[in-house]
Short mmCIF file of C-alpha atoms in Angstrom, two decimals:
data_model
loop_
_atom_site.label_atom_id
_atom_site.label_comp_id
_atom_site.label_asym_id
_atom_site.label_seq_id
_atom_site.Cartn_x
_atom_site.Cartn_y
_atom_site.Cartn_z
CA UNK M 1 46.78 23.14 -8.94
CA UNK M 2 48.03 25.91 -11.23
CA UNK M 3 45.30 28.23 -10.06
CA UNK M 4 46.09 27.52 -6.40
CA UNK M 5 49.77 28.25 -7.04
CA UNK M 6 48.87 31.51 -8.79
CA UNK M 7 46.68 32.51 -5.87
CA UNK M 8 49.54 31.83 -3.45
CA UNK M 9 51.90 33.98 -5.52
CA UNK M 10 49.37 36.81 -5.55
CA UNK M 11 48.95 36.55 -1.79
CA UNK M 12 52.70 36.79 -1.32
CA UNK M 13 52.64 39.96 -3.40
CA UNK M 14 49.75 41.08 -1.23
CA UNK M 15 51.89 40.73 1.89
CA UNK M 16 54.56 43.00 0.48
CA UNK M 17 51.90 45.40 -0.76
CA UNK M 18 50.38 45.68 2.71
CA UNK M 19 53.77 46.34 4.28
CA UNK M 20 54.80 48.97 1.73
CA UNK M 21 51.50 50.84 1.71
CA UNK M 22 51.23 50.56 5.49
CA UNK M 23 54.66 52.15 5.86
CA UNK M 24 53.60 54.96 3.53
CA UNK M 25 50.50 55.58 5.62
CA UNK M 26 52.61 55.58 8.79
CA UNK M 27 55.09 58.03 7.22
CA UNK M 28 52.24 60.53 6.98
CA UNK M 29 53.15 61.31 10.59
CA UNK M 30 56.33 62.94 9.26
CA UNK M 31 54.22 64.95 6.83
CA UNK M 32 51.95 66.13 9.64
CA UNK M 33 54.99 67.06 11.74
CA UNK M 34 56.40 69.33 9.00
CA UNK M 35 53.01 70.65 7.93
CA UNK M 36 51.93 71.71 11.42
CA UNK M 37 55.29 72.87 12.76
CA UNK M 38 55.81 75.12 9.74
CA UNK M 39 52.49 76.87 10.41
CA UNK M 40 53.07 77.58 14.10
CA UNK M 41 55.46 80.08 15.64
CA UNK M 42 59.00 78.93 16.31
CA UNK M 43 58.37 78.83 20.06
CA UNK M 44 55.89 75.95 19.60
CA UNK M 45 57.56 73.69 17.03
CA UNK M 46 59.04 71.20 19.52
CA UNK M 47 55.57 70.76 21.03
CA UNK M 48 54.29 69.67 17.60
CA UNK M 49 57.00 67.02 17.32
CA UNK M 50 56.20 65.72 20.79
CA UNK M 51 52.53 65.37 19.85
CA UNK M 52 53.49 63.29 16.83
CA UNK M 53 55.55 61.05 19.12
CA UNK M 54 52.51 60.77 21.40
CA UNK M 55 50.35 59.71 18.46
CA UNK M 56 52.74 56.89 17.66
CA UNK M 57 53.50 55.76 21.21
CA UNK M 58 50.15 56.04 22.99
CA UNK M 59 48.06 55.43 19.87
CA UNK M 60 49.87 52.21 19.02
CA UNK M 61 49.59 50.88 22.56
CA UNK M 62 45.83 51.35 22.91
CA UNK M 63 45.25 50.13 19.33
CA UNK M 64 47.08 46.92 20.26
CA UNK M 65 45.41 46.55 23.66
CA UNK M 66 41.78 46.88 22.58
CA UNK M 67 41.35 49.43 19.77
CA UNK M 68 41.69 46.95 16.94
CA UNK M 69 39.41 44.49 18.72
CA UNK M 70 36.66 47.14 18.78
CA UNK M 71 37.39 48.10 15.18
CA UNK M 72 37.16 44.53 13.90
CA UNK M 73 34.29 43.52 16.18
CA UNK M 74 36.26 40.59 17.57
CA UNK M 75 37.36 40.68 21.22
CA UNK M 76 39.79 37.85 20.54
CA UNK M 77 42.00 40.49 18.94
CA UNK M 78 42.70 42.25 22.24
CA UNK M 79 46.47 42.10 22.90
CA UNK M 80 46.83 40.68 19.43
CA UNK M 81 49.57 38.08 19.11
CA UNK M 82 49.73 37.40 22.86
CA UNK M 83 46.51 35.46 23.35
CA UNK M 84 46.49 32.25 21.29
CA UNK M 85 48.85 33.50 18.52
CA UNK M 86 49.00 30.06 16.89
CA UNK M 87 45.40 30.29 15.70
CA UNK M 88 45.75 33.71 14.06
CA UNK M 89 45.78 34.11 10.30
CA UNK M 90 48.88 36.28 10.28
CA UNK M 91 48.48 37.39 6.66
CA UNK M 92 45.01 38.82 7.04
CA UNK M 93 44.85 39.74 10.73
CA UNK M 94 48.36 41.12 11.18
CA UNK M 95 48.32 42.81 7.78
CA UNK M 96 44.92 44.36 8.42
CA UNK M 97 46.00 45.42 11.94
CA UNK M 98 49.10 47.15 10.58
CA UNK M 99 47.36 49.07 7.80
CA UNK M 100 44.37 50.11 9.89
CA UNK M 101 46.74 51.20 12.66
CA UNK M 102 48.24 53.72 10.24
CA UNK M 103 44.77 54.98 9.29
CA UNK M 104 43.90 55.41 12.97
CA UNK M 105 47.03 57.48 13.66
CA UNK M 106 46.27 59.73 10.69
CA UNK M 107 42.75 60.42 11.93
CA UNK M 108 44.00 61.09 15.45
CA UNK M 109 46.64 63.56 14.21
CA UNK M 110 44.11 65.88 12.59
CA UNK M 111 42.91 67.54 15.80
CA UNK M 112 46.47 68.45 16.77
CA UNK M 113 46.69 71.24 14.20
CA UNK M 114 43.42 72.93 15.15
CA UNK M 115 44.39 73.37 18.81
CA UNK M 116 48.11 74.00 18.29
CA UNK M 117 50.02 76.53 20.42
CA UNK M 118 47.72 76.39 23.46
CA UNK M 119 46.80 72.81 24.36
CA UNK M 120 48.46 70.97 27.24
CA UNK M 121 50.65 67.97 26.39
CA UNK M 122 49.23 65.98 29.31
CA UNK M 123 45.72 66.55 28.01
CA UNK M 124 46.84 65.57 24.51
CA UNK M 125 48.10 62.21 25.77
CA UNK M 126 44.66 61.52 27.24
CA UNK M 127 42.96 62.57 23.99
CA UNK M 128 45.15 60.20 21.93
CA UNK M 129 44.37 57.27 24.24
CA UNK M 130 40.61 57.88 24.05
CA UNK M 131 40.52 58.59 20.32
CA UNK M 132 42.68 55.66 19.16
CA UNK M 133 41.34 53.26 21.77
CA UNK M 134 37.61 53.98 21.66
CA UNK M 135 36.28 56.78 19.45
CA UNK M 136 37.84 55.96 16.08
CA UNK M 137 37.62 52.15 16.37
CA UNK M 138 33.89 52.17 17.08
CA UNK M 139 32.93 54.28 14.07
CA UNK M 140 35.39 52.29 11.97
CA UNK M 141 33.54 49.16 13.02
CA UNK M 142 30.20 50.73 12.02
CA UNK M 143 31.37 51.75 8.54
CA UNK M 144 34.08 49.26 7.58
CA UNK M 145 34.11 46.06 9.61
CA UNK M 146 30.73 44.59 10.55
CA UNK M 147 28.52 47.46 11.67
CA UNK M 148 25.17 48.74 10.39
CA UNK M 149 26.57 51.24 7.88
CA UNK M 150 28.52 48.49 6.14
CA UNK M 151 25.43 46.27 5.98
CA UNK M 152 23.36 49.12 4.54
CA UNK M 153 25.82 49.55 1.68
CA UNK M 154 27.76 52.61 2.84
CA UNK M 155 30.79 53.30 0.61
CA UNK M 156 33.93 54.98 1.96
CA UNK M 157 36.70 53.43 -0.07
CA UNK M 158 39.68 54.89 1.81
CA UNK M 159 38.21 57.04 4.55
CA UNK M 160 36.99 60.49 3.48
CA UNK M 161 34.42 60.31 6.25
CA UNK M 162 35.70 57.55 8.55
CA UNK M 163 39.23 58.96 8.80
CA UNK M 164 39.20 62.61 7.71
CA UNK M 165 35.73 64.02 8.33
CA UNK M 166 35.54 62.38 11.74
CA UNK M 167 38.99 63.70 12.65
CA UNK M 168 38.29 67.14 11.18
CA UNK M 169 34.97 67.56 12.98
CA UNK M 170 36.61 66.47 16.22
CA UNK M 171 39.28 69.12 15.61
CA UNK M 172 36.74 71.92 15.14
CA UNK M 173 34.80 70.97 18.27
CA UNK M 174 38.11 70.88 20.13
CA UNK M 175 39.04 74.36 18.87
CA UNK M 176 35.67 75.71 20.02
CA UNK M 177 36.10 74.21 23.48
CA UNK M 178 39.76 75.14 23.97
CA UNK M 179 39.23 78.66 22.64
CA UNK M 180 41.38 80.89 20.42
CA UNK M 181 45.03 81.80 20.96
CA UNK M 182 45.73 84.90 23.03
CA UNK M 183 46.85 87.11 20.15
CA UNK M 184 44.29 85.90 17.59
CA UNK M 185 41.35 88.17 18.50
CA UNK M 186 40.89 91.48 20.27
CA UNK M 187 38.93 89.70 22.99
CA UNK M 188 37.38 86.34 23.87
CA UNK M 189 33.70 85.73 24.57
CA UNK M 190 32.64 82.67 26.58
CA UNK M 191 29.18 81.85 25.29
CA UNK M 192 28.82 78.98 27.72
CA UNK M 193 31.07 77.16 30.16
CA UNK M 194 31.94 74.83 27.29
CA UNK M 195 32.64 76.91 24.17
CA UNK M 196 34.86 79.96 23.73
CA UNK M 197 34.86 82.22 20.67
CA UNK M 198 37.02 85.12 19.62
CA UNK M 199 35.40 88.54 19.26
CA UNK M 200 36.48 91.84 17.77
CA UNK M 201 39.22 92.27 15.21
CA UNK M 202 40.85 89.06 13.96
CA UNK M 203 44.62 89.12 13.56
CA UNK M 204 46.82 86.93 11.37
CA UNK M 205 49.46 84.94 13.26
CA UNK M 206 51.90 83.73 10.59
CA UNK M 207 53.78 80.47 10.90
CA UNK M 208 57.55 80.54 11.11
CA UNK M 209 58.59 78.38 8.13
CA UNK M 210 56.69 78.17 4.83
CA UNK M 211 59.24 75.82 3.23
CA UNK M 212 58.78 73.38 6.11
CA UNK M 213 55.03 73.46 5.62
CA UNK M 214 55.34 72.84 1.87
CA UNK M 215 57.71 69.91 2.51
CA UNK M 216 55.00 68.44 4.75
CA UNK M 217 52.50 68.86 1.91
CA UNK M 218 54.70 66.97 -0.54
CA UNK M 219 55.35 64.17 1.96
CA UNK M 220 51.62 63.79 2.58
CA UNK M 221 50.85 63.81 -1.16
CA UNK M 222 53.28 60.94 -1.75
CA UNK M 223 51.97 59.01 1.26
CA UNK M 224 48.37 59.46 0.12
CA UNK M 225 49.10 57.06 -2.73
CA UNK M 226 49.68 54.40 -0.08
CA UNK M 227 46.57 55.61 1.72
CA UNK M 228 44.24 55.47 -1.30
CA UNK M 229 45.84 53.09 -3.78
CA UNK M 230 46.76 50.72 -0.95
CA UNK M 231 43.08 50.39 -0.15
CA UNK M 232 42.56 48.49 -3.41
CA UNK M 233 44.02 45.26 -2.11
CA UNK M 234 42.94 45.86 1.45
CA UNK M 235 39.33 46.20 0.39
CA UNK M 236 39.18 43.41 -2.15
CA UNK M 237 41.72 40.71 -1.44
CA UNK M 238 41.63 40.67 2.33
CA UNK M 239 40.35 37.31 3.53
CA UNK M 240 39.92 35.77 0.05
CA UNK M 241 37.58 32.83 0.05
CA UNK M 242 38.46 29.39 -1.21
CA UNK M 243 36.22 30.09 -4.19
CA UNK M 244 38.29 33.10 -5.29
CA UNK M 245 40.27 32.35 -8.41
CA UNK M 246 43.63 33.78 -9.39
CA UNK M 247 42.03 35.27 -12.52
CA UNK M 248 39.38 36.99 -10.42
CA UNK M 249 42.00 38.45 -8.10
CA UNK M 250 44.09 39.65 -11.05
CA UNK M 251 41.02 41.31 -12.53
CA UNK M 252 40.63 43.29 -9.33
CA UNK M 253 44.19 44.56 -9.66
CA UNK M 254 43.88 45.31 -13.37
CA UNK M 255 40.64 47.25 -12.90
CA UNK M 256 41.11 49.03 -9.59
CA UNK M 257 44.81 49.90 -9.36
CA UNK M 258 44.98 52.15 -12.46
CA UNK M 259 41.56 53.67 -11.72
CA UNK M 260 42.45 54.55 -8.15
CA UNK M 261 45.89 55.89 -9.03
CA UNK M 262 44.69 58.27 -11.71
CA UNK M 263 41.69 59.39 -9.62
CA UNK M 264 43.96 60.32 -6.71
CA UNK M 265 46.30 62.19 -9.05
CA UNK M 266 43.52 64.13 -10.78
CA UNK M 267 41.83 65.07 -7.53
CA UNK M 268 45.13 66.31 -6.10
CA UNK M 269 45.68 68.48 -9.18
CA UNK M 270 42.11 69.76 -8.94
CA UNK M 271 42.60 70.61 -5.26
CA UNK M 272 45.72 72.62 -6.07
CA UNK M 273 44.01 74.55 -8.87
CA UNK M 274 40.85 75.14 -6.84
CA UNK M 275 42.74 76.42 -3.80
CA UNK M 276 45.16 78.51 -5.88
CA UNK M 277 42.51 80.36 -7.85
CA UNK M 278 39.99 80.35 -5.02
CA UNK M 279 42.55 81.99 -2.75
CA UNK M 280 43.41 84.41 -5.54
CA UNK M 281 39.78 85.53 -5.75
CA UNK M 282 39.16 85.73 -2.00
CA UNK M 283 42.52 87.10 -0.83
CA UNK M 284 43.47 89.01 -4.01
CA UNK M 285 46.74 87.05 -4.31
CA UNK M 286 47.57 83.32 -4.53
CA UNK M 287 49.43 82.07 -1.48
CA UNK M 288 51.40 78.85 -0.83
CA UNK M 289 49.62 77.93 2.41
CA UNK M 290 46.17 77.81 0.83
CA UNK M 291 47.51 76.13 -2.31
CA UNK M 292 49.39 73.47 -0.34
CA UNK M 293 46.36 72.74 1.77
CA UNK M 294 44.37 72.43 -1.47
CA UNK M 295 46.57 69.54 -2.60
CA UNK M 296 45.83 67.67 0.61
CA UNK M 297 42.12 68.53 0.45
CA UNK M 298 41.95 67.10 -3.06
CA UNK M 299 43.42 63.80 -1.94
CA UNK M 300 41.19 63.73 1.14
CA UNK M 301 38.03 64.31 -0.87
CA UNK M 302 38.73 61.47 -3.30
CA UNK M 303 39.30 58.89 -0.55
CA UNK M 304 35.65 57.84 -0.39
CA UNK M 305 35.23 57.22 -4.11
CA UNK M 306 38.82 56.54 -5.22
CA UNK M 307 37.88 53.18 -6.75
CA UNK M 308 34.34 54.15 -7.76
CA UNK M 309 34.38 57.48 -9.63
CA UNK M 310 36.03 58.26 -12.98
CA UNK M 311 38.94 60.72 -13.49
CA UNK M 312 36.78 63.54 -14.85
CA UNK M 313 34.59 63.44 -11.78
CA UNK M 314 37.68 63.18 -9.55
CA UNK M 315 39.14 66.46 -10.76
CA UNK M 316 35.80 68.21 -10.21
CA UNK M 317 35.69 66.88 -6.65
CA UNK M 318 39.26 68.13 -6.12
CA UNK M 319 38.55 71.59 -7.52
CA UNK M 320 35.50 72.03 -5.28
CA UNK M 321 37.29 70.82 -2.15
CA UNK M 322 40.25 73.11 -2.84
CA UNK M 323 38.26 76.19 -3.84
CA UNK M 324 36.20 76.11 -0.65
CA UNK M 325 39.25 76.32 1.66
CA UNK M 326 39.68 80.14 1.67
CA UNK M 327 35.93 80.55 2.22
CA UNK M 328 36.05 78.17 5.19
CA UNK M 329 39.01 80.04 6.68
CA UNK M 330 37.21 83.39 6.34
CA UNK M 331 34.02 81.96 7.84
CA UNK M 332 35.79 80.50 10.86
CA UNK M 333 37.59 83.78 11.48
CA UNK M 334 34.25 85.61 11.46
CA UNK M 335 32.61 83.08 13.77
CA UNK M 336 35.54 83.34 16.17
CA UNK M 337 36.98 79.83 15.86
CA UNK M 338 40.77 79.70 15.84
CA UNK M 339 41.76 76.78 13.61
CA UNK M 340 45.53 77.19 13.74
CA UNK M 341 46.55 75.28 10.59
CA UNK M 342 43.29 75.25 8.61
CA UNK M 343 42.23 71.76 9.59
CA UNK M 344 38.53 72.33 8.88
CA UNK M 345 38.95 73.16 5.19
CA UNK M 346 41.48 70.40 4.58
CA UNK M 347 39.87 67.50 6.42
CA UNK M 348 36.35 68.35 7.60
CA UNK M 349 34.80 70.00 4.53
CA UNK M 350 36.91 68.01 2.06
CA UNK M 351 35.97 64.76 3.81
CA UNK M 352 32.30 65.74 3.70
CA UNK M 353 32.54 66.60 0.00
CA UNK M 354 34.17 63.23 -0.64
CA UNK M 355 31.50 61.24 1.18
CA UNK M 356 28.56 63.03 -0.45
CA UNK M 357 30.11 63.24 -3.94
CA UNK M 358 30.50 59.46 -3.96
CA UNK M 359 26.74 59.25 -3.52
CA UNK M 360 26.28 61.74 -6.36
CA UNK M 361 28.46 59.53 -8.54
CA UNK M 362 26.16 56.67 -7.55
CA UNK M 363 23.31 58.54 -9.25
CA UNK M 364 25.37 58.81 -12.42
CA UNK M 365 26.77 55.29 -12.34
CA UNK M 366 24.87 53.13 -9.82
CA UNK M 367 27.31 50.21 -10.01
CA UNK M 368 30.98 49.96 -10.91
CA UNK M 369 33.23 46.87 -10.65
CA UNK M 370 30.54 45.22 -8.57
CA UNK M 371 30.28 48.14 -6.12
CA UNK M 372 26.97 49.98 -5.83
CA UNK M 373 26.48 53.30 -4.11
CA UNK M 374 23.30 55.12 -3.05
CA UNK M 375 23.21 58.78 -2.12
CA UNK M 376 20.64 58.21 0.62
CA UNK M 377 22.92 55.75 2.42
CA UNK M 378 25.89 58.11 1.94
CA UNK M 379 23.91 61.00 3.47
CA UNK M 380 22.80 58.80 6.37
CA UNK M 381 26.37 57.77 7.10
CA UNK M 382 27.43 61.41 6.97
CA UNK M 383 24.71 62.43 9.46
CA UNK M 384 25.56 59.57 11.82
CA UNK M 385 29.23 60.59 11.73
CA UNK M 386 28.32 64.20 12.59
CA UNK M 387 26.29 63.15 15.61
CA UNK M 388 28.83 60.60 16.79
CA UNK M 389 31.94 62.77 16.33
CA UNK M 390 30.36 65.82 17.97
CA UNK M 391 29.19 63.81 20.96
CA UNK M 392 32.54 62.10 21.48
CA UNK M 393 34.55 65.31 20.97
CA UNK M 394 32.40 67.19 23.49
CA UNK M 395 32.82 64.39 26.03
CA UNK M 396 36.61 64.18 25.54
CA UNK M 397 37.55 67.86 25.32
CA UNK M 398 34.73 69.10 27.53
CA UNK M 399 35.77 66.58 30.17
CA UNK M 400 39.40 67.68 29.95
CA UNK M 401 38.33 71.30 30.29
CA UNK M 402 36.10 70.52 33.26
CA UNK M 403 38.97 69.00 35.23
CA UNK M 404 41.38 71.78 34.27
CA UNK M 405 43.62 69.72 31.99
CA UNK M 406 42.88 71.27 28.60
CA UNK M 407 44.50 74.63 28.00
CA UNK M 408 47.87 75.84 29.29
CA UNK M 409 48.11 79.03 31.35
CA UNK M 410 48.43 82.44 29.69
CA UNK M 411 51.99 82.71 30.96
CA UNK M 412 52.97 79.35 29.45
CA UNK M 413 51.25 80.16 26.17
CA UNK M 414 53.09 83.50 25.92
CA UNK M 415 56.40 81.88 26.78
CA UNK M 416 55.83 79.14 24.20
CA UNK M 417 55.07 75.47 24.71
CA UNK M 418 58.56 74.38 23.67
CA UNK M 419 59.91 75.85 26.92
CA UNK M 420 56.90 75.69 29.23
CA UNK M 421 55.98 72.10 28.36
CA UNK M 422 59.26 70.52 27.21
CA UNK M 423 62.19 72.83 28.11
CA UNK M 424 63.59 72.27 24.61
CA UNK M 425 63.44 75.15 22.10
CA UNK M 426 63.57 74.12 18.46
CA UNK M 427 65.86 77.05 17.69
CA UNK M 428 68.00 77.64 20.81
CA UNK M 429 70.23 80.10 18.97
CA UNK M 430 67.26 82.48 18.83
CA UNK M 431 67.04 82.50 22.63
CA UNK M 432 69.33 84.52 24.85
CA UNK M 433 69.45 85.25 28.57
CA UNK M 434 68.30 81.83 29.79
CA UNK M 435 64.69 81.22 30.79
CA UNK M 436 64.10 84.92 31.51
CA UNK M 437 65.13 85.74 27.96
CA UNK M 438 62.96 83.09 26.33
CA UNK M 439 59.69 84.96 26.60
CA UNK M 440 58.20 85.43 23.17
CA UNK M 441 61.26 84.08 21.32
#
């Protein structure tokens, strides 16, 4: 009786934990809004805020309609709470729905930054519906719910690959299909009907507000504790069996919460140091944009092994993921891919490093707290994600381009998407002379 009472108390705590960490994950949308809008020109900031609203509105709707049903592998969860709500386990199903909804929105938001300043809002609405309703839920099912990767022993504790690498790779494919901004390169070369690359001299297009970008970094860093540390209970106490004892559940908390918290902190610090000194070596001076992105990259890279690696390994993972950012930026500029806010280095490469490094840790420590990890399975999951994300991204963005819904016109891009798409400048005091005076404000 005492043990049953203790379990009930822990589950009540679990409810509050899910709500708090889920809210933190959701608040990452505010971080993305500041991070991206600070790195674009002032004439496109409103467009960024509207895309965040689209993530929340459209993404939530399709996640509720059928996205979560695909993710969980249970079609009874379509229109959750409407069909037979009396037979739902509200603690586990509703709590899991809420937290995974936040993860889905985060993954969806990643592509926004790579194609900022030139992508149509109408097309973005379609992308959000397809990504949150179909693309993300299916791979989430494969790796986290009941799919083959989960059965094979694939480990992605909080989503380095499922959330960030998938979203980052989608963003890079999108940037290749949409093409670079007008002022980014001397000219544009269309290799095929699908991809467009910049050619000639590459120009820097600075964002309009560094302090806004850094505020977004700090918001995301705080929210990542909900993202990573919140995965402790989600991954271990969700759907506890009748055989689970209160002592066993407490042991999970005692072991995993401190480990995950310090790992996230050390990887963040490593990401900052790696990006700061890496940018110093590559660009001859340390800069706040690269350094801020390094903090996020560090927290992205530790997602996969947050509860599996040890703190010393975590800081190494963070340093590597941060140090590679300036090299990735330089490489993309040479290739001719215009990644507006540096999405690839922050999410794509850092997510890949996180997924593979967890397998490397599995060679050092094959099992930890009952979790085993094998580098072969990690590599297989990584390869499957590459194939899946590339295929889906080409279908989504290639399809939008084929029907003429992807990129805005040159006139609208020059005018700025705040005016051409939304008729609402973020800084109206900078604009004079009405619409005719808004060009290039």
